[in-house]
């Protein structure tokens, strides 16, 4: 960096590339407080003379870093950290600095592509050929209506995203649920955050974390459970590192993981545990809390109840008799119906008193609402539940490193319990996919809260269990907007008639429009495509044929079944290549938008540039497709396959002033009040630096004069549709603990943490000192109110089951759950077919998810050009392998080839390998197991049994 600055200070001639590098260096040096030669500073300022800067949000993870974007000549020319943003305070991670370059890959998709034969007709087996937007939408409409009219609303669906902008997700939910009357929309956030959602619902009755990032500096203990923050949330880890270095003696960091990762470099203590035994470790800590008299009884008695649920709930796998289940797969899948209880499970389950070692456990409560059922128990029952989880028992089953002594592991567990139990120590527990992508993901989320609630260390500055989000708007869009198959905005649920009525009123559609039946979750959508029940799918901001476990099934079904797959994409990734129609899509700074991050912070940005070619925003594709449906086609009576009848609501629609020939666009997106109240142009669209109006492709079209879906040049909708959708959406949460500020406010600030009440954000929920809703609901003199309304009336019983039919209300109470340890259904310890390695997947610092964007950034590609198979060197030696040898990784579902790395950043213990999933050439999801948490339906990508041999 300094070399470039000195170079220009000495008057050395520089090309444009060097000028840009110097400008970046000057900006970084300024942020770091370094002195800068005057000549260098002048050159930097001269280079930037015609740049327009504006605030925006990073495209990648759920941290929600603020960035500054510079544009010139309809191109993003520079990106830097936003020093005014409280999340990242001016710094970015390596991916963040390349937010511009992800938009300019050589193979960027710029026009629709449809599979056409030589006659110009759609043919599923034909190659892709360029078509107009009109031809693309004509085929989309024809295929949709062919299946929709024959099979009904359950035959169509959308794979949505935790990377939608909030307005895109909201528009998609309106189209699918109020328009098509289907609930078959589910985001890739199902893969990453669904277990966290269930944990919040079950424990607190409301979604999203109670704390915020300020906890990092306010605590003195950070415990990471299955959270490689150093690579997955590097900016947050930099804050942890800073806090640790500023107070090295007091500030303690513990890293719990199934393999050594970069978090261990900072940690005071590393605990490597056997996959799935995190449940046992947490029960051990709970037992210690009780034994040491560390329970905060004042907090527990005032604010909590104890609860449990059924253990025999299966693993979210298919019926083993499904014809698509292969003989090899059946070994594992049969455990969905019944399994043999192991000796170690028999001890863990002994408090229930139903199973002994060798018994067959039939998964009696695996279907329907069975996994969700839970009931209140006494403290004595809870105490009985954790009693078997002694130090000796847990250390024996949970030790994950064969080379570590049992005594060493025991000392670590004791030290971990010491940290939690210390009344003078604040503690924050962080987790991400290690907990969420877990066959008992909802349980282990509940157990994290269990520890903090027992201690009264929750919802306070520096104290709390904190679920970190993977995607940039998994919280703000997928969860809060409700782009899940079971949700509506602001924690409303499609199965609740009162909630449907609220949504129908706000959307101004007839009562009875919304389908009351929960739709297909992500994995079920794939299974239904293979079973021939879902015929038409639209993929948005997602790459499902690379990111879904057991991929061979779904790849084959997409190409060989009778269906039509539409993929909206910016680059030709795996899912685009299996599609029948590809729609070219505008990327993040080529559209207006908003994201919501992991600390409930909502942040908005303006459109900075116009997309290349004739690529258009996702929002535009949704609203344009809505023009293709008249009310009489969708709001008629439907008889669904399960016998549910959706009523004809056309008469009520007419009474509301609609015509049966009105389109869904007219009713859902082109409302008179939108046009009246949200005109374009709008003063908030002016750049704060230059005063120039930012572009808005949806509102006014743009200089490209794109020929739209009707064959005419698209001139825009004539109103500020993004603002209109925002202002309508936020009505769902006002007064209900999900309050959001108005649209303009977000363009003046660096985000706000909801609920935003009277202009003030909320840092710590449920705490009367910070949360206006806690003050509203708390009893006089009490400090906390866990006011979430969901699941707040449950029966009473004991560890064996509920004993009452009556449900007892639990106002303002949180639940402390007991959940038992159980062996994973594909644990290599019990495998007799040679699948003797655990396979764990995950991300790496340099790449985002499936690599569709980041693999096209030269610097990131060079840094990590391929996915490696991280292996313990002793395992490699035993197999006769050397570093970088090509091996086959084979599971019961498929196999891939990869090179082994025995000295890399990830250092697995013996018996485990880790393979990242960003590389489509090494499509590791061909090997992963499509087992899920039975409650959340989130896939367990962290555990599968594989065999490894030289290629």
Tab-separated table of C-alpha atoms in Angstrom, residues 118-313:
chain	number	residue	atom	x	y	z
A	118	UNK	CA	-34.341	-25.600	-34.881
A	119	UNK	CA	-38.011	-24.730	-35.477
A	120	UNK	CA	-37.935	-22.123	-32.723
A	121	UNK	CA	-40.113	-24.240	-30.439
A	122	UNK	CA	-39.448	-24.940	-26.771
A	123	UNK	CA	-37.815	-28.338	-26.357
A	124	UNK	CA	-36.533	-29.518	-22.973
A	125	UNK	CA	-33.681	-31.364	-24.675
A	126	UNK	CA	-32.660	-28.503	-26.966
A	127	UNK	CA	-29.775	-26.070	-26.428
A	128	UNK	CA	-30.238	-22.566	-25.056
A	129	UNK	CA	-30.862	-19.801	-27.565
A	130	UNK	CA	-31.261	-16.051	-26.930
A	131	UNK	CA	-34.842	-14.784	-26.883
A	132	UNK	CA	-36.663	-11.541	-26.107
A	133	UNK	CA	-38.296	-10.822	-22.772
A	134	UNK	CA	-41.660	-11.250	-24.469
A	135	UNK	CA	-40.788	-14.671	-25.881
A	136	UNK	CA	-39.397	-15.705	-22.497
A	137	UNK	CA	-42.519	-14.639	-20.597
A	138	UNK	CA	-44.852	-16.094	-23.218
A	139	UNK	CA	-43.244	-19.509	-22.635
A	140	UNK	CA	-43.202	-19.025	-18.858
A	141	UNK	CA	-46.905	-18.234	-18.932
A	142	UNK	CA	-47.786	-21.098	-21.261
A	143	UNK	CA	-45.933	-23.666	-19.178
A	144	UNK	CA	-47.217	-22.270	-15.866
A	145	UNK	CA	-50.849	-22.307	-16.916
A	146	UNK	CA	-50.551	-25.770	-18.455
A	147	UNK	CA	-49.574	-27.232	-15.080
A	148	UNK	CA	-51.492	-24.807	-12.866
A	149	UNK	CA	-54.791	-25.380	-14.629
A	150	UNK	CA	-54.392	-29.144	-14.588
A	151	UNK	CA	-52.890	-29.719	-11.134
A	152	UNK	CA	-53.697	-26.567	-9.171
A	153	UNK	CA	-51.728	-24.211	-6.915
A	154	UNK	CA	-49.688	-26.966	-5.262
A	155	UNK	CA	-48.000	-27.868	-8.572
A	156	UNK	CA	-46.090	-24.593	-8.862
A	157	UNK	CA	-43.530	-22.922	-6.633
A	158	UNK	CA	-40.602	-20.581	-6.091
A	159	UNK	CA	-37.193	-21.291	-4.622
A	160	UNK	CA	-36.601	-17.957	-2.894
A	161	UNK	CA	-33.654	-16.571	-1.013
A	162	UNK	CA	-32.055	-15.026	2.045
A	163	UNK	CA	-30.363	-12.768	-0.517
A	164	UNK	CA	-33.574	-11.242	-1.858
A	165	UNK	CA	-33.908	-7.561	-1.160
A	166	UNK	CA	-36.749	-7.018	1.287
A	167	UNK	CA	-38.953	-5.585	-1.449
A	168	UNK	CA	-38.240	-8.507	-3.789
A	169	UNK	CA	-39.125	-11.038	-1.109
A	170	UNK	CA	-42.270	-9.150	-0.186
A	171	UNK	CA	-43.393	-8.998	-3.818
A	172	UNK	CA	-42.716	-12.729	-4.275
A	173	UNK	CA	-44.762	-13.585	-1.170
A	174	UNK	CA	-47.671	-11.460	-2.392
A	175	UNK	CA	-47.615	-13.048	-5.831
A	176	UNK	CA	-47.426	-16.633	-4.573
A	177	UNK	CA	-49.706	-16.458	-1.518
A	178	UNK	CA	-52.245	-13.785	-2.423
A	179	UNK	CA	-52.051	-14.282	-6.184
A	180	UNK	CA	-51.452	-17.919	-7.078
A	181	UNK	CA	-52.952	-19.094	-3.733
A	182	UNK	CA	-49.999	-21.400	-3.213
A	183	UNK	CA	-47.638	-21.572	-0.244
A	184	UNK	CA	-44.918	-23.244	-2.289
A	185	UNK	CA	-42.291	-20.578	-1.757
A	186	UNK	CA	-39.289	-21.393	0.385
A	187	UNK	CA	-35.878	-19.723	0.568
A	188	UNK	CA	-32.363	-21.072	0.686
A	189	UNK	CA	-32.491	-19.631	4.227
A	190	UNK	CA	-34.243	-22.926	5.029
A	191	UNK	CA	-30.757	-24.396	4.585
A	192	UNK	CA	-29.138	-21.995	7.045
A	193	UNK	CA	-31.496	-20.368	9.571
A	194	UNK	CA	-34.656	-22.461	9.942
A	195	UNK	CA	-33.422	-24.230	13.094
A	196	UNK	CA	-32.657	-20.860	14.648
A	197	UNK	CA	-36.196	-19.724	13.842
A	198	UNK	CA	-37.764	-22.747	15.540
A	199	UNK	CA	-35.482	-22.249	18.521
A	200	UNK	CA	-36.698	-18.656	18.845
A	201	UNK	CA	-40.353	-19.597	18.372
A	202	UNK	CA	-40.261	-22.480	20.815
A	203	UNK	CA	-38.304	-20.605	23.474
A	204	UNK	CA	-39.475	-16.998	23.190
A	205	UNK	CA	-42.589	-17.071	20.997
A	206	UNK	CA	-41.043	-14.601	18.543
A	207	UNK	CA	-38.234	-14.734	15.990
A	208	UNK	CA	-34.826	-13.004	15.919
A	209	UNK	CA	-32.018	-12.429	18.460
A	210	UNK	CA	-32.508	-10.488	21.663
A	211	UNK	CA	-29.007	-9.004	21.687
A	212	UNK	CA	-26.797	-7.110	19.264
A	213	UNK	CA	-23.189	-6.828	18.144
A	214	UNK	CA	-22.448	-4.427	21.007
A	215	UNK	CA	-22.384	-7.561	23.162
A	216	UNK	CA	-18.968	-8.413	21.702
A	217	UNK	CA	-17.322	-5.463	23.446
A	218	UNK	CA	-19.549	-5.591	26.531
A	219	UNK	CA	-18.999	-9.245	27.415
A	220	UNK	CA	-15.872	-10.829	28.806
A	221	UNK	CA	-16.517	-14.370	27.526
A	222	UNK	CA	-17.189	-15.530	23.964
A	223	UNK	CA	-18.091	-19.171	23.294
A	224	UNK	CA	-18.330	-20.265	19.669
A	225	UNK	CA	-20.394	-23.417	19.116
A	226	UNK	CA	-20.019	-24.653	15.543
A	227	UNK	CA	-19.316	-21.114	14.348
A	228	UNK	CA	-16.132	-20.498	12.367
A	229	UNK	CA	-16.509	-16.737	12.756
A	230	UNK	CA	-12.931	-16.104	11.660
A	231	UNK	CA	-13.884	-17.082	8.107
A	232	UNK	CA	-17.672	-16.829	7.992
A	233	UNK	CA	-18.128	-13.558	9.927
A	234	UNK	CA	-14.610	-12.107	9.744
A	235	UNK	CA	-15.575	-8.537	10.617
A	236	UNK	CA	-17.328	-9.691	13.777
A	237	UNK	CA	-14.326	-11.872	14.558
A	238	UNK	CA	-12.091	-8.830	14.157
A	239	UNK	CA	-14.181	-7.169	16.854
A	240	UNK	CA	-13.826	-10.238	19.081
A	241	UNK	CA	-10.081	-10.231	18.406
A	242	UNK	CA	-9.823	-6.540	19.238
A	243	UNK	CA	-11.714	-7.031	22.501
A	244	UNK	CA	-9.496	-9.986	23.397
A	245	UNK	CA	-6.273	-8.136	22.652
A	246	UNK	CA	-7.414	-5.098	24.633
A	247	UNK	CA	-8.143	-7.194	27.715
A	248	UNK	CA	-6.220	-10.453	27.295
A	249	UNK	CA	-6.395	-11.595	30.907
A	250	UNK	CA	-10.104	-11.048	31.524
A	251	UNK	CA	-11.590	-11.659	28.054
A	252	UNK	CA	-11.865	-15.409	27.398
A	253	UNK	CA	-12.580	-17.066	24.055
A	254	UNK	CA	-13.543	-20.740	23.735
A	255	UNK	CA	-13.964	-22.479	20.379
A	256	UNK	CA	-16.081	-25.649	20.249
A	257	UNK	CA	-15.975	-27.409	16.899
A	258	UNK	CA	-15.745	-30.826	15.286
A	259	UNK	CA	-12.408	-29.805	13.714
A	260	UNK	CA	-9.709	-27.212	14.320
A	261	UNK	CA	-10.369	-23.990	12.426
A	262	UNK	CA	-9.055	-20.431	12.405
A	263	UNK	CA	-11.060	-19.442	15.481
A	264	UNK	CA	-8.769	-21.709	17.463
A	265	UNK	CA	-5.829	-19.402	16.699
A	266	UNK	CA	-7.297	-16.770	19.029
A	267	UNK	CA	-9.117	-19.018	21.455
A	268	UNK	CA	-7.918	-19.572	25.011
A	269	UNK	CA	-9.358	-23.079	24.797
A	270	UNK	CA	-10.351	-25.342	21.922
A	271	UNK	CA	-12.789	-28.218	22.411
A	272	UNK	CA	-12.994	-30.719	19.541
A	273	UNK	CA	-16.111	-32.830	19.987
A	274	UNK	CA	-17.649	-35.760	18.148
A	275	UNK	CA	-20.427	-34.703	15.745
A	276	UNK	CA	-23.917	-34.545	17.323
A	277	UNK	CA	-22.629	-34.656	20.903
A	278	UNK	CA	-23.058	-30.906	21.421
A	279	UNK	CA	-26.434	-31.880	22.908
A	280	UNK	CA	-24.692	-34.010	25.512
A	281	UNK	CA	-22.169	-31.288	26.369
A	282	UNK	CA	-24.934	-28.778	26.962
A	283	UNK	CA	-26.803	-31.185	29.209
A	284	UNK	CA	-23.569	-31.687	31.167
A	285	UNK	CA	-23.256	-27.911	31.666
A	286	UNK	CA	-26.904	-27.708	32.767
A	287	UNK	CA	-26.251	-30.474	35.270
A	288	UNK	CA	-23.243	-28.559	36.587
A	289	UNK	CA	-25.281	-25.344	36.886
A	290	UNK	CA	-27.712	-27.219	39.124
A	291	UNK	CA	-25.050	-29.101	41.090
A	292	UNK	CA	-23.106	-25.914	41.772
A	293	UNK	CA	-26.205	-23.982	42.853
A	294	UNK	CA	-25.588	-21.536	40.002
A	295	UNK	CA	-29.252	-21.346	38.909
A	296	UNK	CA	-30.491	-17.750	39.017
A	297	UNK	CA	-33.687	-18.622	40.823
A	298	UNK	CA	-35.076	-15.112	40.929
A	299	UNK	CA	-34.872	-14.895	37.130
A	300	UNK	CA	-36.010	-18.468	36.522
A	301	UNK	CA	-39.083	-18.282	38.768
A	302	UNK	CA	-40.231	-14.928	37.418
A	303	UNK	CA	-39.554	-15.359	33.736
A	304	UNK	CA	-39.371	-19.025	32.703
A	305	UNK	CA	-40.992	-22.451	32.727
A	306	UNK	CA	-39.407	-25.840	32.040
A	307	UNK	CA	-40.489	-27.874	29.017
A	308	UNK	CA	-39.724	-30.900	26.883
A	309	UNK	CA	-41.068	-32.828	23.887
A	310	UNK	CA	-40.983	-36.215	22.195
A	311	UNK	CA	-37.672	-37.927	21.353
A	312	UNK	CA	-38.917	-40.378	18.697
A	313	UNK	CA	-39.278	-37.830	15.890
